Amino acid sequence: MSAASPNLDQNSDKFNWRIFGPGILLATGAVGGSHLISSTQAGALYGWQLAIMIILANFFKYPFFKFSTDYVYDTGESLIAGYAKKSRVYLWLYTLLLLASALISVGAVALLTTVILGFMLPSSISPSMTVLSFIVMGVSWLFLVLGHYKLLDKFNKWIMAALIVSTIAAVMIAAGKPTVMAPGFIAASPWNMASLGFIVALMGWMPAPLEFAAMTSMWTKEKVKADHTTHRQGLIDFNAGYISSAILALFFLALGVFVQYGTGTEIQTQGGAYITQLMNMYTATIGDWSKLLVAFVAFMVMFGTTIACADGYGRSIAEGMRLINNNPNEASQTQIFWWTTFSALGGFVLITFFKGQLDIMLKFAMISAFVLAPVYGWLNYSLIKSQQRLSPLMTFYSISGLIFLAGIALLFMAQLTGILA
């Protein structure tokens, strides 16, 4: 191997730390709203009952996320370019949906990050939410525009490592001193139509919305360009990120079970209020010393998610706009800069002027993500089928996933329209 070539040896170095990147970014972007909020709330409200739905969502979405990695290594192009080849209608719809969801998603996760930052600060320091949100979005924006992908690639590995260690520590501490069940506590059942909306929202961003598959393909494409990783190395990275995010979802479910389930305390449903309630209850249960630990876990979750979302949406919108304009050249750093700025600035505007509606918008985004999941799943499946011959087992797995996702989505739409009560 020449000194000028940055290639990673596919045999001796296949477990090299450097091969990890896009999969870890996917995991970091995934553990925000779906894990810290929805998974923990699921544990707090229903105990271990919804663990099966978390497992099923991760299991049946897996092939459609994996295809994002396969497609880049098979074609050298992003999934968004594949959508454009299939039909410009898909390209336009995907890009328009990105423009809307970029503002909602980045704004919502940044707001949660801001709430946690405010919780961590001493009581003698009490800046306004606007100031704190400006700091969060400003630092995230500077991080991305100055460091670009390479800094994001390196930084998120450490975020994920710290997140895994601190989350496991928090769960072990909570398991050693679980809350005492309130007298006369009656366990609620989620297996009814009234709880379907909560379950759909839980699975919508579990481990991430399927629109993230196209973002993962953008990160993978950048990784190949930077480090010339092989397909096998790319799959090692993807599987490490995806599986770790799936396991972390169950750990966050456990946090809700050990700290809040059965206490008799009314669980807050709004994201910002819920995070504050969770951390206060954790401190009351385990001790004041644990305040910084659980706050650190929550902050690492949301700060990493904010950065990953701002980059992923900015990079993907730039790619969509490039293809809409029939530009044969790669999206430039300037174009990525402007769309990353759009995502960050738009998120800050939502926090500042519409923070009262962000929880509603976030819930809408999570539900719509699940309703659209079968569409994105079918697109990714059809694209990869045009590039490689799938094994009978993978074909069966993919079709089963489409049936599962479409079945739950149709059940929810039937309830929403009043067909089923």
PDB file of C-alpha atoms in Angstrom, residues 124-249:
ATOM      1  CA  SER A 124     -27.392  30.829  40.517  1.00  0.00           C
ATOM      2  CA  ILE A 125     -27.072  30.805  36.723  1.00  0.00           C
ATOM      3  CA  SER A 126     -30.435  31.097  34.992  1.00  0.00           C
ATOM      4  CA  PRO A 127     -30.150  32.305  31.380  1.00  0.00           C
ATOM      5  CA  SER A 128     -33.316  32.316  29.279  1.00  0.00           C
ATOM      6  CA  MET A 129     -34.276  29.381  27.065  1.00  0.00           C
ATOM      7  CA  THR A 130     -33.624  31.568  24.038  1.00  0.00           C
ATOM      8  CA  VAL A 131     -30.033  32.207  25.136  1.00  0.00           C
ATOM      9  CA  LEU A 132     -29.421  28.542  25.949  1.00  0.00           C
ATOM     10  CA  SER A 133     -30.930  27.366  22.666  1.00  0.00           C
ATOM     11  CA  PHE A 134     -28.772  29.883  20.808  1.00  0.00           C
ATOM     12  CA  ILE A 135     -25.698  28.437  22.526  1.00  0.00           C
ATOM     13  CA  VAL A 136     -26.715  24.843  21.677  1.00  0.00           C
ATOM     14  CA  MET A 137     -27.495  25.589  18.030  1.00  0.00           C
ATOM     15  CA  GLY A 138     -24.516  27.927  17.674  1.00  0.00           C
ATOM     16  CA  VAL A 139     -22.015  25.382  18.995  1.00  0.00           C
ATOM     17  CA  SER A 140     -23.557  22.637  16.830  1.00  0.00           C
ATOM     18  CA  TRP A 141     -23.437  24.861  13.756  1.00  0.00           C
ATOM     19  CA  LEU A 142     -19.818  25.927  14.343  1.00  0.00           C
ATOM     20  CA  PHE A 143     -18.835  22.319  14.940  1.00  0.00           C
ATOM     21  CA  LEU A 144     -20.233  21.289  11.564  1.00  0.00           C
ATOM     22  CA  VAL A 145     -19.185  24.204   9.377  1.00  0.00           C
ATOM     23  CA  LEU A 146     -15.638  24.341  10.744  1.00  0.00           C
ATOM     24  CA  GLY A 147     -14.963  20.632  11.140  1.00  0.00           C
ATOM     25  CA  HIS A 148     -17.096  19.210   8.325  1.00  0.00           C
ATOM     26  CA  TYR A 149     -17.550  15.444   8.092  1.00  0.00           C
ATOM     27  CA  LYS A 150     -14.114  14.389   9.389  1.00  0.00           C
ATOM     28  CA  LEU A 151     -14.529  16.113  12.754  1.00  0.00           C
ATOM     29  CA  LEU A 152     -18.103  14.820  13.038  1.00  0.00           C
ATOM     30  CA  ASP A 153     -16.851  11.312  12.227  1.00  0.00           C
ATOM     31  CA  LYS A 154     -14.231  11.408  14.989  1.00  0.00           C
ATOM     32  CA  PHE A 155     -16.308  13.226  17.604  1.00  0.00           C
ATOM     33  CA  ASN A 156     -19.362  10.967  17.400  1.00  0.00           C
ATOM     34  CA  LYS A 157     -17.316   7.843  18.111  1.00  0.00           C
ATOM     35  CA  TRP A 158     -16.417   9.305  21.491  1.00  0.00           C
ATOM     36  CA  ILE A 159     -19.988  10.495  22.086  1.00  0.00           C
ATOM     37  CA  MET A 160     -21.279   6.989  21.423  1.00  0.00           C
ATOM     38  CA  ALA A 161     -18.635   5.338  23.609  1.00  0.00           C
ATOM     39  CA  ALA A 162     -19.367   7.724  26.496  1.00  0.00           C
ATOM     40  CA  LEU A 163     -23.108   7.293  25.975  1.00  0.00           C
ATOM     41  CA  ILE A 164     -22.951   3.484  26.129  1.00  0.00           C
ATOM     42  CA  VAL A 165     -20.789   3.437  29.260  1.00  0.00           C
ATOM     43  CA  SER A 166     -22.788   6.093  31.130  1.00  0.00           C
ATOM     44  CA  THR A 167     -26.172   4.596  30.161  1.00  0.00           C
ATOM     45  CA  ILE A 168     -25.177   1.112  31.332  1.00  0.00           C
ATOM     46  CA  ALA A 169     -23.883   2.623  34.575  1.00  0.00           C
ATOM     47  CA  ALA A 170     -27.123   4.566  35.104  1.00  0.00           C
ATOM     48  CA  VAL A 171     -29.298   1.479  34.510  1.00  0.00           C
ATOM     49  CA  MET A 172     -27.188  -0.699  36.818  1.00  0.00           C
ATOM     50  CA  ILE A 173     -27.439   1.890  39.592  1.00  0.00           C
ATOM     51  CA  ALA A 174     -31.199   2.215  39.092  1.00  0.00           C
ATOM     52  CA  ALA A 175     -31.650  -1.570  39.024  1.00  0.00           C
ATOM     53  CA  GLY A 176     -29.826  -1.804  42.347  1.00  0.00           C
ATOM     54  CA  LYS A 177     -32.268   0.595  43.969  1.00  0.00           C
ATOM     55  CA  PRO A 178     -35.579   0.433  42.089  1.00  0.00           C
ATOM     56  CA  THR A 179     -38.566   2.521  43.134  1.00  0.00           C
ATOM     57  CA  VAL A 180     -41.134   1.106  45.545  1.00  0.00           C
ATOM     58  CA  MET A 181     -44.509   0.323  43.995  1.00  0.00           C
ATOM     59  CA  ALA A 182     -47.297   2.597  45.187  1.00  0.00           C
ATOM     60  CA  PRO A 183     -49.992   0.846  47.300  1.00  0.00           C
ATOM     61  CA  GLY A 184     -52.860  -0.319  45.119  1.00  0.00           C
ATOM     62  CA  PHE A 185     -50.959   0.269  41.887  1.00  0.00           C
ATOM     63  CA  ILE A 186     -52.757  -1.288  38.900  1.00  0.00           C
ATOM     64  CA  ALA A 187     -50.648  -1.931  35.824  1.00  0.00           C
ATOM     65  CA  ALA A 188     -51.973  -0.284  32.674  1.00  0.00           C
ATOM     66  CA  SER A 189     -52.202  -2.302  29.477  1.00  0.00           C
ATOM     67  CA  PRO A 190     -50.960  -0.841  26.176  1.00  0.00           C
ATOM     68  CA  TRP A 191     -52.804  -3.482  24.142  1.00  0.00           C
ATOM     69  CA  ASN A 192     -55.811  -1.404  23.193  1.00  0.00           C
ATOM     70  CA  MET A 193     -56.734   1.027  20.441  1.00  0.00           C
ATOM     71  CA  ALA A 194     -56.397   4.015  22.748  1.00  0.00           C
ATOM     72  CA  SER A 195     -52.658   3.304  23.138  1.00  0.00           C
ATOM     73  CA  LEU A 196     -52.054   2.706  19.427  1.00  0.00           C
ATOM     74  CA  GLY A 197     -50.977   6.305  18.782  1.00  0.00           C
ATOM     75  CA  PHE A 198     -48.311   6.069  21.491  1.00  0.00           C
ATOM     76  CA  ILE A 199     -47.047   2.751  20.116  1.00  0.00           C
ATOM     77  CA  VAL A 200     -46.897   4.098  16.555  1.00  0.00           C
ATOM     78  CA  ALA A 201     -44.980   7.169  17.732  1.00  0.00           C
ATOM     79  CA  LEU A 202     -42.620   4.915  19.694  1.00  0.00           C
ATOM     80  CA  MET A 203     -41.892   2.789  16.620  1.00  0.00           C
ATOM     81  CA  GLY A 204     -41.812   5.731  14.189  1.00  0.00           C
ATOM     82  CA  TRP A 205     -38.396   6.869  15.370  1.00  0.00           C
ATOM     83  CA  MET A 206     -37.210   3.444  16.481  1.00  0.00           C
ATOM     84  CA  PRO A 207     -34.286   3.312  16.046  1.00  0.00           C
ATOM     85  CA  ALA A 208     -34.706   6.282  13.664  1.00  0.00           C
ATOM     86  CA  PRO A 209     -37.168   7.358  10.956  1.00  0.00           C
ATOM     87  CA  LEU A 210     -36.512   5.441   7.725  1.00  0.00           C
ATOM     88  CA  GLU A 211     -35.701   8.722   5.980  1.00  0.00           C
ATOM     89  CA  PHE A 212     -32.417   8.432   7.929  1.00  0.00           C
ATOM     90  CA  ALA A 213     -31.432   5.550   5.654  1.00  0.00           C
ATOM     91  CA  ALA A 214     -30.786   8.037   2.847  1.00  0.00           C
ATOM     92  CA  MET A 215     -28.799  10.222   5.263  1.00  0.00           C
ATOM     93  CA  THR A 216     -26.758   7.174   6.259  1.00  0.00           C
ATOM     94  CA  SER A 217     -25.993   6.617   2.576  1.00  0.00           C
ATOM     95  CA  MET A 218     -24.697  10.194   2.381  1.00  0.00           C
ATOM     96  CA  TRP A 219     -22.403   9.633   5.368  1.00  0.00           C
ATOM     97  CA  THR A 220     -21.290   6.284   3.915  1.00  0.00           C
ATOM     98  CA  LYS A 221     -20.473   7.909   0.595  1.00  0.00           C
ATOM     99  CA  GLU A 222     -18.386  10.537   2.403  1.00  0.00           C
ATOM    100  CA  LYS A 223     -16.648   7.824   4.438  1.00  0.00           C
ATOM    101  CA  VAL A 224     -15.721   5.868   1.321  1.00  0.00           C
ATOM    102  CA  LYS A 225     -14.319   9.026  -0.232  1.00  0.00           C
ATOM    103  CA  ALA A 226     -12.315   9.890   2.898  1.00  0.00           C
ATOM    104  CA  ASP A 227     -11.036   6.456   3.987  1.00  0.00           C
ATOM    105  CA  HIS A 228     -11.744   4.097   1.054  1.00  0.00           C
ATOM    106  CA  THR A 229     -13.421   1.544   3.277  1.00  0.00           C
ATOM    107  CA  THR A 230     -14.559  -1.761   1.794  1.00  0.00           C
ATOM    108  CA  HIS A 231     -18.118  -3.071   1.662  1.00  0.00           C
ATOM    109  CA  ARG A 232     -17.369  -5.548   4.442  1.00  0.00           C
ATOM    110  CA  GLN A 233     -15.933  -2.830   6.662  1.00  0.00           C
ATOM    111  CA  GLY A 234     -18.938  -0.652   5.926  1.00  0.00           C
ATOM    112  CA  LEU A 235     -21.275  -3.434   7.074  1.00  0.00           C
ATOM    113  CA  ILE A 236     -19.258  -3.973  10.267  1.00  0.00           C
ATOM    114  CA  ASP A 237     -19.656  -0.266  11.020  1.00  0.00           C
ATOM    115  CA  PHE A 238     -23.360  -0.256  10.152  1.00  0.00           C
ATOM    116  CA  ASN A 239     -24.147  -3.342  12.235  1.00  0.00           C
ATOM    117  CA  ALA A 240     -22.195  -1.997  15.220  1.00  0.00           C
ATOM    118  CA  GLY A 241     -24.142   1.267  15.136  1.00  0.00           C
ATOM    119  CA  TYR A 242     -27.551  -0.253  14.442  1.00  0.00           C
ATOM    120  CA  ILE A 243     -27.324  -3.050  17.005  1.00  0.00           C
ATOM    121  CA  SER A 244     -25.919  -0.765  19.708  1.00  0.00           C
ATOM    122  CA  SER A 245     -28.781   1.721  19.184  1.00  0.00           C
ATOM    123  CA  ALA A 246     -31.325  -1.124  19.391  1.00  0.00           C
ATOM    124  CA  ILE A 247     -29.828  -2.386  22.661  1.00  0.00           C
ATOM    125  CA  LEU A 248     -29.663   1.148  24.066  1.00  0.00           C
ATOM    126  CA  ALA A 249     -33.404   1.521  23.413  1.00  0.00           C
TER     127      ALA A 249
END
